[in-house]
Structures are given as C-alpha cells and as structure tokens.
Coordinates of C-alpha atoms in Angstrom, one line a residue:
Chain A
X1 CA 145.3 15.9 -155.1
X2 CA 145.4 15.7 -158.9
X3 CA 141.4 16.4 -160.8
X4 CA 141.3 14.3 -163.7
X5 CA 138.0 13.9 -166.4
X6 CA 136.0 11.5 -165.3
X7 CA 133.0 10.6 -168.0
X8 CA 129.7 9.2 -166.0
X9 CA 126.6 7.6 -167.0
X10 CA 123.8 9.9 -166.1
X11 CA 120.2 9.6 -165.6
X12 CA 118.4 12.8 -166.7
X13 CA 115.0 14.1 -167.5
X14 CA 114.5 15.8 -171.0
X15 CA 111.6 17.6 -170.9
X16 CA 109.1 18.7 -173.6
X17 CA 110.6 22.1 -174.2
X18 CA 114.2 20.5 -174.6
X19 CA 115.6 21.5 -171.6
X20 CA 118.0 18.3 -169.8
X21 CA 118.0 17.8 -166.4
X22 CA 120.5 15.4 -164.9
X23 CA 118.7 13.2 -162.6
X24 CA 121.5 11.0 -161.0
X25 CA 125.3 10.1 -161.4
X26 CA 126.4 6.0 -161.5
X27 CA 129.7 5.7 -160.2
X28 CA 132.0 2.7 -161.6
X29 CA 131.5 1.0 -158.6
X30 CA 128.0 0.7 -159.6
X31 CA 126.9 3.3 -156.7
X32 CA 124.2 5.5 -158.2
X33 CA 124.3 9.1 -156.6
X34 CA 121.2 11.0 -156.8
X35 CA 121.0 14.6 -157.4
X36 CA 119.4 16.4 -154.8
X37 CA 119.2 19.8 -156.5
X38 CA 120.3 21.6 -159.6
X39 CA 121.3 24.7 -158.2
X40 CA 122.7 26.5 -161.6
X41 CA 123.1 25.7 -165.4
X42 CA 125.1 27.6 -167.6
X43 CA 127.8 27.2 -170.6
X44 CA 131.1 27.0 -168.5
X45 CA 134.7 25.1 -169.5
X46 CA 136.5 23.3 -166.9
X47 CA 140.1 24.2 -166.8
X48 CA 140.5 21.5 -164.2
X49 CA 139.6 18.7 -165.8
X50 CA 140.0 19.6 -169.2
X51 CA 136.8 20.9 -171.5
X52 CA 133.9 22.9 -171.8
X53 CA 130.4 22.0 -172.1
X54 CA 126.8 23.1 -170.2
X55 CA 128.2 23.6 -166.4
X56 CA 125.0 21.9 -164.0
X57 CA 126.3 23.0 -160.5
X58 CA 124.6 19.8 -158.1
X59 CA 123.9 19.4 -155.1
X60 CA 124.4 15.4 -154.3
X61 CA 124.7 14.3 -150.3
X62 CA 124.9 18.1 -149.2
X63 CA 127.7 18.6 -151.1
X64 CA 128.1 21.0 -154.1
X65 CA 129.8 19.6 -157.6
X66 CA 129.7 20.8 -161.0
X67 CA 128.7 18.3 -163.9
X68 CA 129.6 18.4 -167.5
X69 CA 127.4 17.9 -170.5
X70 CA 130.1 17.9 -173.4
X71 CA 128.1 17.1 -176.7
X72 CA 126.6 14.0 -175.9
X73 CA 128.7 12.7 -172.9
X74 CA 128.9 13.9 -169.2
X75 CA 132.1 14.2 -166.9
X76 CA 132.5 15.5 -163.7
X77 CA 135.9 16.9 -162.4
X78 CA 137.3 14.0 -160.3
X79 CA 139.8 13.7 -157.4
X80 CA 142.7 11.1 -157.6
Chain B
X1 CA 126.5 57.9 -187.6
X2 CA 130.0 56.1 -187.1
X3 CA 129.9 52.3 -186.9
X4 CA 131.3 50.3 -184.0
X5 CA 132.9 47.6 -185.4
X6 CA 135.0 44.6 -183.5
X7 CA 137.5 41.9 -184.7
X8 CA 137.7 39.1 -182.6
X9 CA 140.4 36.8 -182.9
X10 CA 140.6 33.3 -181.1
X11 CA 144.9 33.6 -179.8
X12 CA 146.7 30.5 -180.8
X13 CA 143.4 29.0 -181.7
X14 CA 144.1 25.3 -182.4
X15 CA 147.0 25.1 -179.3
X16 CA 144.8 26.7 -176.7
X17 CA 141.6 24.4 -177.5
X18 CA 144.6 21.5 -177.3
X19 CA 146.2 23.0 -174.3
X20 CA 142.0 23.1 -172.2
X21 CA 141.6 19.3 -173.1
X22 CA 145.3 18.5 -172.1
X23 CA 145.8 20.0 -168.6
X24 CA 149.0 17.8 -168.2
X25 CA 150.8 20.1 -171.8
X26 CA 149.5 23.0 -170.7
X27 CA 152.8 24.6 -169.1
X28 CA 154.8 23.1 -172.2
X29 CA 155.8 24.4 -175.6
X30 CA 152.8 23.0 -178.0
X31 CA 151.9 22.8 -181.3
X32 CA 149.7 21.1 -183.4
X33 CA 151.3 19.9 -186.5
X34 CA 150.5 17.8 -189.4
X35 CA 150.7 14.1 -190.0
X36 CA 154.6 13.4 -191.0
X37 CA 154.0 9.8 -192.8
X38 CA 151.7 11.9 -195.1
X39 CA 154.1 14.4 -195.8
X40 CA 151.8 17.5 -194.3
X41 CA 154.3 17.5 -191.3
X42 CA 154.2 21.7 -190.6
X43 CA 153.3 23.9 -187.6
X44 CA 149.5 24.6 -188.1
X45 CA 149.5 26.8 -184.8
X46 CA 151.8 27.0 -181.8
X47 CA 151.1 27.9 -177.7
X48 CA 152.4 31.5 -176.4
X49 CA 155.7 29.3 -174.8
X50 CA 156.6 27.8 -177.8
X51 CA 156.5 31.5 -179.9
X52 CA 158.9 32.2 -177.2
X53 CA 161.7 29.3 -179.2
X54 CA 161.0 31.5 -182.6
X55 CA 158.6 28.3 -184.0
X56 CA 156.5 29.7 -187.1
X57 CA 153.5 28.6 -188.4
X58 CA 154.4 26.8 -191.2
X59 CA 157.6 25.6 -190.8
X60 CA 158.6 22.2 -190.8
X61 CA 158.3 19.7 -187.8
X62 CA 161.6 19.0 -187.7
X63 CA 162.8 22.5 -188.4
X64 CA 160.7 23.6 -184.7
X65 CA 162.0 20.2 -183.1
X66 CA 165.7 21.6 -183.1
X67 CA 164.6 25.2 -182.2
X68 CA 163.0 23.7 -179.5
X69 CA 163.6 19.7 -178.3
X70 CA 161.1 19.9 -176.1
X71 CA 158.1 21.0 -178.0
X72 CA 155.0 18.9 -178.0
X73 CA 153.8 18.2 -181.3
X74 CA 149.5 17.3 -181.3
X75 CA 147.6 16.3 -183.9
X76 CA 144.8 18.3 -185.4
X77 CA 141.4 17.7 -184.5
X78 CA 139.2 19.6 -186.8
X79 CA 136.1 18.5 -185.4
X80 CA 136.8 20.0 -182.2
X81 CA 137.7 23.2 -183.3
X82 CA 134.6 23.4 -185.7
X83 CA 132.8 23.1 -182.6
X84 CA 135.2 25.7 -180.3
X85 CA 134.5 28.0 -183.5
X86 CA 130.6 27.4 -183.3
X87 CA 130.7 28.1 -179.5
X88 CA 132.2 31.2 -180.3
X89 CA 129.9 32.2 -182.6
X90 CA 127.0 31.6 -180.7
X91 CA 128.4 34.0 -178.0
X92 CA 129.1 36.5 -180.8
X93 CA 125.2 36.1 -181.8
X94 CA 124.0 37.1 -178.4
X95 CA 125.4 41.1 -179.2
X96 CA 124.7 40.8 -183.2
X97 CA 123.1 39.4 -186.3
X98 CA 126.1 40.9 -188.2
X99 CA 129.0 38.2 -187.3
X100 CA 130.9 37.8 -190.2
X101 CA 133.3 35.0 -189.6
X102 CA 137.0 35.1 -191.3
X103 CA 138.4 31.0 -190.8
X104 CA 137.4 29.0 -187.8
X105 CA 139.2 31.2 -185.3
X106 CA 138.3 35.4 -186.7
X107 CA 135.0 37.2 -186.9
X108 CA 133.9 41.0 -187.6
X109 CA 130.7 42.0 -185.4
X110 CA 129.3 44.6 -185.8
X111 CA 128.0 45.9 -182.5
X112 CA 126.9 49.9 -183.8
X113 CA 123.0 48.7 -183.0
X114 CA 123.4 47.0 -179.9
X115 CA 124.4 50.4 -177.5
X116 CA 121.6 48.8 -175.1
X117 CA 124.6 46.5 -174.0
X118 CA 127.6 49.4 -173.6
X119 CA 129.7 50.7 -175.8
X120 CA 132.6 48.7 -178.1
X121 CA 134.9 48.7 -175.7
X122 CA 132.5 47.4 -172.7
X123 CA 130.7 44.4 -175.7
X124 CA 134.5 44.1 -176.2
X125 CA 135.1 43.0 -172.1
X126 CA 132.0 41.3 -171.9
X127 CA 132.6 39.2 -174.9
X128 CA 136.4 38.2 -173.8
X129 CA 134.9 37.6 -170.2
X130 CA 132.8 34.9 -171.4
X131 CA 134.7 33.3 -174.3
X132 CA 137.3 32.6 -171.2
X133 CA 134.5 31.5 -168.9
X134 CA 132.4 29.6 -171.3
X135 CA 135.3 28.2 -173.3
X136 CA 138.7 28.2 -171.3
X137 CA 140.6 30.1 -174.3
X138 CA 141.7 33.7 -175.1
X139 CA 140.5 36.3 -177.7
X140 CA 142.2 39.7 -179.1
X141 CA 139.2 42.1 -179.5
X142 CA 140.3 45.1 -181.9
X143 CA 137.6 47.9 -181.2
X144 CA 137.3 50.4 -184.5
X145 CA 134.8 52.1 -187.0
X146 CA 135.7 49.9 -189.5
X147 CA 136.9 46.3 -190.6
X148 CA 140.5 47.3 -191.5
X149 CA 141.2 49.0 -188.3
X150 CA 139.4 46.7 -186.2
X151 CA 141.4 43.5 -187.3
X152 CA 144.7 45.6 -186.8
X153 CA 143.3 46.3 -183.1
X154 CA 142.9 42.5 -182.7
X155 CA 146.8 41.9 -184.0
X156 CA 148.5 44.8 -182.0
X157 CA 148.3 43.2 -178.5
X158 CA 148.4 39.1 -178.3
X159 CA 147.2 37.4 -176.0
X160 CA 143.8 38.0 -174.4
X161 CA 144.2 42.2 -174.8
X162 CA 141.8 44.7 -176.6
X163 CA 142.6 47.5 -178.7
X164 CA 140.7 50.5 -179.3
X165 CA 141.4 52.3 -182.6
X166 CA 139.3 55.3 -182.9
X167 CA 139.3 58.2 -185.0
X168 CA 141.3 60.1 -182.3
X169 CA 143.9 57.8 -181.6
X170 CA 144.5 56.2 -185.2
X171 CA 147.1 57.8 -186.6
X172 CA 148.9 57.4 -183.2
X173 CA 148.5 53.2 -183.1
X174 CA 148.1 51.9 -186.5
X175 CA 150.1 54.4 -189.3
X176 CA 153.8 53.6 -187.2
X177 CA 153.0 49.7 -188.1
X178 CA 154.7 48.1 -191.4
X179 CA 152.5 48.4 -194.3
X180 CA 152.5 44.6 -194.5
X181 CA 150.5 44.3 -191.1
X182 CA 147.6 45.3 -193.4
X183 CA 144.8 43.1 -194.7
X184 CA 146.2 42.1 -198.6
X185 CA 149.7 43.8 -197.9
X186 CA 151.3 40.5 -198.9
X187 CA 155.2 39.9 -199.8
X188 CA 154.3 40.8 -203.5
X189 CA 152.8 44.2 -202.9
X190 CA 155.4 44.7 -199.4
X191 CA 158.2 44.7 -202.3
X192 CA 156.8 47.1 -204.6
X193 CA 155.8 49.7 -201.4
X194 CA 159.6 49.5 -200.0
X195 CA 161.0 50.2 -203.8
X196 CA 158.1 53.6 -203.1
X197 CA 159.7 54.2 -200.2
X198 CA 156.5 53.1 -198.0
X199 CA 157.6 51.1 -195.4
X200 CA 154.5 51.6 -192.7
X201 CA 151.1 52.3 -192.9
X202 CA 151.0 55.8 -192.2
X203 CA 153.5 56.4 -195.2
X204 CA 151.1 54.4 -197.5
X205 CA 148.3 56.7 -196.0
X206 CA 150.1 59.9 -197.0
X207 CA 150.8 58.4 -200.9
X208 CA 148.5 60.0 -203.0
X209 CA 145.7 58.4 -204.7
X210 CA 146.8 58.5 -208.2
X211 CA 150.4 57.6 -207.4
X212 CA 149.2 53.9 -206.0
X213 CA 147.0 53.6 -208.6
X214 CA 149.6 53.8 -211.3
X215 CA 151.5 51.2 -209.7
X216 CA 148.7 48.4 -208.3
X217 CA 145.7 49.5 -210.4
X218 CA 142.4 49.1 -208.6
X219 CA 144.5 47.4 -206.2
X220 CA 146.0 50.8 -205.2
X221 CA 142.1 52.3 -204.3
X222 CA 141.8 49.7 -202.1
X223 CA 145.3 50.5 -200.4
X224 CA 144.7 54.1 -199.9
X225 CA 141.1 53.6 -198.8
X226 CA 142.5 50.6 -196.1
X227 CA 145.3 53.0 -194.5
X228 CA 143.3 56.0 -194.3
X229 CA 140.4 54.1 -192.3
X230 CA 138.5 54.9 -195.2
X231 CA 137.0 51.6 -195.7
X232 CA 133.5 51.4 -196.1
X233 CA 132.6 47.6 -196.5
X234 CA 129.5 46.1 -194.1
X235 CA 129.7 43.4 -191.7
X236 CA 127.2 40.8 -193.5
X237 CA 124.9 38.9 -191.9
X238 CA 125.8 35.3 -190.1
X239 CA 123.1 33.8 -192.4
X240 CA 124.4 35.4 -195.6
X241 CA 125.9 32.7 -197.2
X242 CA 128.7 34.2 -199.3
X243 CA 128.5 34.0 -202.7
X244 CA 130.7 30.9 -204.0
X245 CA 133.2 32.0 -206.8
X246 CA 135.6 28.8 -207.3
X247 CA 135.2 25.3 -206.3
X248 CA 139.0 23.5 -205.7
X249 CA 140.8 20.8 -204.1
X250 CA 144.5 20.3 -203.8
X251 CA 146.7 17.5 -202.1
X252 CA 150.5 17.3 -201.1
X253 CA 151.0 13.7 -202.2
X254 CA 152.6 11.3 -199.7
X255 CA 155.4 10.5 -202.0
X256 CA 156.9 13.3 -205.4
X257 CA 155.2 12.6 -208.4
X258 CA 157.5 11.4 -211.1
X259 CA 155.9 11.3 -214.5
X260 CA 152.4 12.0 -215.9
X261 CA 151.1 8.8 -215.1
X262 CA 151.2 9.8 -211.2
X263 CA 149.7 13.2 -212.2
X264 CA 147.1 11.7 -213.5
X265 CA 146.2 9.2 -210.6
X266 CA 146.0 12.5 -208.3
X267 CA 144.4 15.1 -210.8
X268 CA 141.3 12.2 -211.0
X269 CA 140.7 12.0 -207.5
X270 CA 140.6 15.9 -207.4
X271 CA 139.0 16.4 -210.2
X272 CA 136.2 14.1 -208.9
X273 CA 135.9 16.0 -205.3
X274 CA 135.7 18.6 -207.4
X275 CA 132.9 18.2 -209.6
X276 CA 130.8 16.4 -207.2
X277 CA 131.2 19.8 -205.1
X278 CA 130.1 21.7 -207.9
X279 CA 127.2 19.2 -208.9
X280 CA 126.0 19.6 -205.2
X281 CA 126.1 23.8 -205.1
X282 CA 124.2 23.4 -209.0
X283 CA 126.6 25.3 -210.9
X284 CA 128.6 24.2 -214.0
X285 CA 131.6 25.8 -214.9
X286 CA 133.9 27.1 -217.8
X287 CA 137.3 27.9 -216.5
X288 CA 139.8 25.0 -215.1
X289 CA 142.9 26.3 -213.1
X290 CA 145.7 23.9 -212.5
X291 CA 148.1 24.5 -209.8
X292 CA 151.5 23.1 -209.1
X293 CA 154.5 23.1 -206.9
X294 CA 157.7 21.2 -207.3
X295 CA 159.7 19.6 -204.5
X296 CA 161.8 22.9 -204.5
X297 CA 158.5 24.5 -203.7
X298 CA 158.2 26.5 -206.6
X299 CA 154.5 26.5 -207.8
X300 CA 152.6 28.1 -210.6
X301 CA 149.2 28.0 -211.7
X302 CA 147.8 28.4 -215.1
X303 CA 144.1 27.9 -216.4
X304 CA 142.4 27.3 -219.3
X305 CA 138.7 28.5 -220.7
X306 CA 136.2 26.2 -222.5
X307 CA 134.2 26.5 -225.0
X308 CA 131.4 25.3 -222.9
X309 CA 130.1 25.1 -219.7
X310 CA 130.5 21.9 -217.9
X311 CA 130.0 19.6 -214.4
X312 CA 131.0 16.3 -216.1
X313 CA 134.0 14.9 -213.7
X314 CA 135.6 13.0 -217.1
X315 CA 135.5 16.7 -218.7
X316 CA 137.1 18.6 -216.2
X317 CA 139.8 16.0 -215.5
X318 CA 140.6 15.8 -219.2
X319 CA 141.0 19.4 -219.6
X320 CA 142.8 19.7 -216.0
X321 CA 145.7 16.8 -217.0
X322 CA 146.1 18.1 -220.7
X323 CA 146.5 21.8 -219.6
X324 CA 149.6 19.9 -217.2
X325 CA 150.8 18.3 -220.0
X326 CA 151.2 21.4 -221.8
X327 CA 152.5 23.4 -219.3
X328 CA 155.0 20.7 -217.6
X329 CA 158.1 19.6 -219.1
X330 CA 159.2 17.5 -215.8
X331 CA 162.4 19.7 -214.9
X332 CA 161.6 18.8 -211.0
X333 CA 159.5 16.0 -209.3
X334 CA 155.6 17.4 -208.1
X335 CA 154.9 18.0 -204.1
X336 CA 151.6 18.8 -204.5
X337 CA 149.4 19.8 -207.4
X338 CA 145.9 21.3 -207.2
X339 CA 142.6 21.6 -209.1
X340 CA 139.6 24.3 -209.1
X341 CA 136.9 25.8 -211.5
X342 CA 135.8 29.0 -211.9
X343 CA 133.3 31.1 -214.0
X344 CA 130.0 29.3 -212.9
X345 CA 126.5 29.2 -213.8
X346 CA 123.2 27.7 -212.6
X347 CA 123.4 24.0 -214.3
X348 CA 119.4 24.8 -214.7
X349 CA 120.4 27.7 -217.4
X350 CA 120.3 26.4 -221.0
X351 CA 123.6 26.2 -222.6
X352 CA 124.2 27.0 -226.7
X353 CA 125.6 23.5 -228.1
X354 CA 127.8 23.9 -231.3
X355 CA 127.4 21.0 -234.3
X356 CA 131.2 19.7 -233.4
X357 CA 130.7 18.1 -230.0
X358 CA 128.8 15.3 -229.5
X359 CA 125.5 16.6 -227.0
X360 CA 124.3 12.6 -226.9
X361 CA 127.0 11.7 -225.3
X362 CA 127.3 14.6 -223.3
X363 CA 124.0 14.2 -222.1
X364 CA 124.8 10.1 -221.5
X365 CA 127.9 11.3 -219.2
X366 CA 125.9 13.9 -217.1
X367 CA 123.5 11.0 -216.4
X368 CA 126.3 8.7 -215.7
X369 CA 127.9 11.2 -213.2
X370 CA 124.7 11.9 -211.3
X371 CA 124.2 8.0 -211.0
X372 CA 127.7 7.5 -209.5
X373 CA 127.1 10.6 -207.3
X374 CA 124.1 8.7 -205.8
X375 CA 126.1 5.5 -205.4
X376 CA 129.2 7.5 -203.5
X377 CA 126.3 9.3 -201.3
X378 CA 125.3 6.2 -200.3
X379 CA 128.3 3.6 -200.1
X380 CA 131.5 6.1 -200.0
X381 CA 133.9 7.9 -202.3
X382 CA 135.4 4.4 -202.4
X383 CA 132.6 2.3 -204.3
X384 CA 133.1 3.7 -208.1
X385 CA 136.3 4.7 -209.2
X386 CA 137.9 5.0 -212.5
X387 CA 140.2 2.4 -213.1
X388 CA 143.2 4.4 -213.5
X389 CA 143.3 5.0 -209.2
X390 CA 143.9 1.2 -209.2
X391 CA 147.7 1.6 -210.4
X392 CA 148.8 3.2 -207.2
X393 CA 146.5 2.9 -204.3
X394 CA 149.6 4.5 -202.5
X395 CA 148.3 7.6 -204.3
X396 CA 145.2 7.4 -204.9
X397 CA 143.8 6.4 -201.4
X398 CA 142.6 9.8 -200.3
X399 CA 139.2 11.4 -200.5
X400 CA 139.1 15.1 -200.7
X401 CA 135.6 15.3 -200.3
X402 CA 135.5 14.5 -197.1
X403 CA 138.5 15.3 -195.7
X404 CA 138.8 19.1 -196.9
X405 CA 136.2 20.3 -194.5
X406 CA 137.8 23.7 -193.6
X407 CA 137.8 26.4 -197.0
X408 CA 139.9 29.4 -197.0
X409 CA 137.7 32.5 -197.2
X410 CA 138.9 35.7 -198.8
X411 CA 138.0 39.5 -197.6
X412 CA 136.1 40.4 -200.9

C-alpha cells in the first residue's frame, strides 16, 4: 500500500499562550473525524509522506495517527 | 581551559531536503540545478547516488546529463531550504548561544559551556539524532578545539558520520590531508604550496613561520596558525549580526552582452539593487568594484575610489559603466558582469564637499532616490525605472533585490 501527502482541513484550538491543538480532521468526502486525544506533540519529519513539520500523534476512532502542521498547512500520511 | 568546538554540516543540503519532499526520487540520482532558459543551468548540489556518476557541483546540466542519463534534475526552492536552515538552527540553539552559521547549510557551535548536556562527542550524537528525526536529512559533525579543525572533522567522513579531532589524534587525521582541504587553501595559494613542496597539511604545519610569510604575507600567519590547530578565533553569537563590509549584486545575463549599450541596461538594474541595499543598511560608500566574465569565462574585476562618499543610484551606475568602458575593449562577448561597493560610512556622518561638484543637485538626487525607494517599497522594483531598461526588456526584466536572497559569507 503506497502513503502519499494528504493536506486536510483542520479544526484546532489556539490557546492564549500560543500553543495549537488540532481539534478534528475533514476528510474530502466531507466526513469530519474528531480527535479523541492528543497523545504527543513534537517536531518530527515524515519520511513516508514526504516533510517535516510539528508531529501531533492522535488518537481518532481508537486508532493512533500522526498529523502534520507544516508552516501553515496540515497533512496526514495517507494510504492509497 | 580548551574549547569544544563543533562544525556541523547539512550533507548534500539542497538534494536531501528535495529527496524528503519527493519520496518517489529518493532512490534516483538527483540534483538540483539551475533554470537552463536563463542560462544559470549548473549543478547547485547533487544526492550521495548521483556523486557516485562523478557529477560536480558546478558543472553544466548537460555536462552531468551525459555522465549520467538518468539523473533527475529539480529546481531550487530557496524558500524551503531557508526554512530547513532555520530548523536547524533552532536545534543548534537548544546546546548554545554561540551558533555561528557559514551559508544555509554549515554552522560552528560552540558547545565548551554546555558540559551539563555530555561532552562534544555525545552534543555531537544528540544533535545528528534529531536533525534526522526532526528534519529527515543528514549532518557531518566535526568535533575539535577549534574552528579549523572542527570543519575539517565535518568534511573527513560524508554522509551522516562524526569526526573527533583532538589534540591527541590531530596530527594522525588531519596533517596526511592535501593542504587545499583547508579553510582559504584555494587553487591560487594550492599552486604556490606545491611549487614549496607542501602538498598536505601536516607539510604546511612543519613550514616555518617566516618562510610562509615571505611568500603569502599576512596570509602566511594565518596558514601556519590554521595547520597547526593554532587558531584562536571565537564562535560569535547567533544574534551578532556581522559587520557588513561590501554591498554587491551580479547577474549571468540570459543572452552575451555585445556592446556597451547592453552593459549598460544590466549595470542599471544592479546598480539600483545595489544602492537601494545600501540606502536600507544607512551606509554611503566610496569605492565601486566592477566585475566581469566573458563567454570564455575569464573574469576580472577592477574598482575605482571617489572622491566622495555616495548612495545616489545615478552616481554609482555612472562611475560603475565608465570604469567598464575604460577597462573593456570588447575582445569577447560578456556572460555575466557584477556590481558592489565598498568602503562605507554611516550616511548620518557629515561629508566635506569641495567647490567643483554641484552639492544642490546632489542634495536634489538623494531626495529623488529616497522618493523612488518609497514608491518601489510600495508598488515593486517594476514601477520607476530609468528609461534606458526599456530598450531591452529581454535584459532588463530581472530584479536583484528580490531575488538574491542568499549572500555568500566569508570566514573573517
């Protein structure tokens, strides 16, 4: 199964000391995925898909993913 | 007390940040090259496969292509690898205030305060750890007591390899490599060491003092001092801006420049990055330095000293095109041709006028410059131009401003 980049719109919370927090993932299908828990953040690259960014490590539908935040644009690391 | 001192070099810097964002290259032979149609079509960096086929920065495209038919050529993407270089950084930061970067892709830290975290060697693991993590590219850490030595650990073993060159093992690693692997060992100074009979580092370490002296002047201190590990100069602070010395801009034009008409379309457009550069850093400055290079790629420069000190663009493109029209007698069309100033001062410091120039209109021009600076700030390079850019827009469609955003540094 080939990974490919995958940008997503993102809900997330900023918070007043200027820490993100993604809050849910839309998928193009319109399906909005919500975030159950953030379980780890920290500056990571994705060889998979292709770039590196803040790594958030989610938990959505008792499954773990990792989400990108690249600049100003999140991806995830998506199956074909 | 002995510093520790690390070099840390990004490997294949521009290919490997290509190679992350392009998974589907990454087990090809790439390189990132310049745009052909502009003429700037040479290697800028290559992947570890494609050194493999020989391919060396700074050939030509199609020179690589028939080394190696399969290489894929990618075009630069500066703003990317400003903000690789900036990642990096910030990971430096975490060990040291003293990071003292050297181009996008090199940086000195010194780590001789920060024992709390280990010693070189284990900052020197840590750091390579996460740059690979974090970023998805490789580093060469050279591990040393002093700049020189450290930067010669970072080139001894490529890829993703450190090198510790301590007093004990020095004379062991570094003195058996050529005397050009050294920092300012360039083809110029190689020549004149083999004609000494100093062919590696360790013989240029074993030359006496005076004898180098008599043959590179100050230059030869600074040899002697290099090879012997002897080199004393600090790691400066990230926030130390370094002291600006020159303000240039230079262009390979997309097609050879013929007569002086086409010199004169090109030295405009730099000599107007130019000044508004040194406008915006508040200098003014006395010395222009022209340089060329002919389509045989021979270049020369020459420069020429006021008799005052100046920021006015008309000034310094007058003075840049007649010192080419003295020193140019069209033997070969012109590949690229350059522009800089040196010898500044603060544009606040009063300047002595003489009773031959005409201050008024001096005065009228500096007024008109800063106008047209405001303008350009605020609607592009591209809203006021002279009217002599109009004859070729082939030519004179580039802005050097804004595109040079990447300036060569020097050690000193």
């Amino acid at each position: 199964m080939a990974i490919y980049k995958k940008y997503v719109v993102v809900t997330a919370n900023f918070d007043a000391d200027g820490n993100i927090m993604p809050l849910s993932i839309v998928w193009d299908d319109g399906t909005r995925y919500e975030i159950d828990k953030v379980l780890d953040v920290r500056p990571a690259a994705s060889m998979r898909a292709g770039g590196a960014g803040i790594r958030y490590t989610c938990r959505i539908l008792n499954k773990e993913t990792y989400l990108f935040l690249e600049g100003s644009m999140w991806f995830v690391e998506a199956k074909r | 007390m002995e510093r520790v001192i690390l070099h840390s070099d990004c490997n294949s810097f521009y290919a490997s940040v290509e190679c992350l964002y392009r998974p589907e290259i990454r087990n090809k032979p790439v390189a990132v090259g310049g745009d052909v149609e502009q003429r700037h079509g040479i290697i800028l960096t290559k992947n570890q496969i494609a050194k493999k086929y020989n391919i060396k920065t700074g050939e030509a495209l199609w020179q690589a292509k028939q080394k190696c038919p399969d290489l894929v050529i990618v075009p630069p993407n500066f703003p990317l690898y400003m903000r690789f270089s900036k990642m990096a950084r910030k990971i430096y930061l975490d060990y040291t205030d003293q990071v003292e970067p050297f181009g996008l892709d090199e940086a000195w830290l010194d780590v001789t305060g920060s024992a709390v975290k280990g010693d070189g060697l284990t900052i020197a693991k840590e750091i390579s750890a996460r740059i690979k993590y974090e970023m998805g590219i490789t580093v060469s850490i050279g591990v040393s007591y002093n700049k020189i030595f450290a930067k010669l650990g970072s080139d001894y073993k490529k890829p993703d390899a450190i090198t510790v060159m301590s007093k004990d093992n020095y004379k062991q690693i570094a003195w058996p490599l050529p005397a050009s692997d050294l920092l300012y060992v360039g083809r110029a100074t190689e020549k004149k060491l083999t004609s000494l009979g100093v062919h590696t580092i360790g013989d240029l370490a074993g030359t006496s003092n005076q004898i180098l002296r008599s043959f590179f002047g100050k230059w030869g201190d600074v040899l002697y001092c290099f090879s012997n590990g002897l080199d004393t100069t600090p790691v400066s602070k990230f926030d130390n801006q370094p002291t600006i010395k020159s303000i240039g801009n230079s262009t390979t034009t997309p097609r050879d420049l013929e007569n002086n008409e086409d010199v004169k379309i090109i030295l405009f457009v730099l000599a107007d990055s130019v000044s508004r550069r040194l406008r915006e850093q508040g200098f003014k400055a006395r010395t222009v330095c022209i340089s060329v290079r002919d389509n045989q790629l021979f270049s020369f420069t020459r420069q020429y000293t006021l008799k005052q000190y100046t920021n006015i663009t008309s000034e310094i493109a007058r003075e840049g095109f007649s010192l080419f029209c003295k020193q140019y007698h069209w033997l070969k069309p012109i590949r690229s041709i350059g522009i800089s100033v040196t010898d500044f001062v603060s544009d606040t410091i009063a300047t002595q006028t003489d009773l031959f120039s005409d201050e008024k209109s001096r005065e009228k021009r500096e007024q008109l410059d800063s106008t047209v600076d405001w303008l350009k700030n605020r609607f592009g390079s591209y809203c006021v131009q002279p009217a002599v850019l109009l004859a070729d827009r082939q030519l004179s469609g580039f802005d050097p401003k804004r595109d040079h955003t990447i300036h060569p540094v020097g050690y000193f």
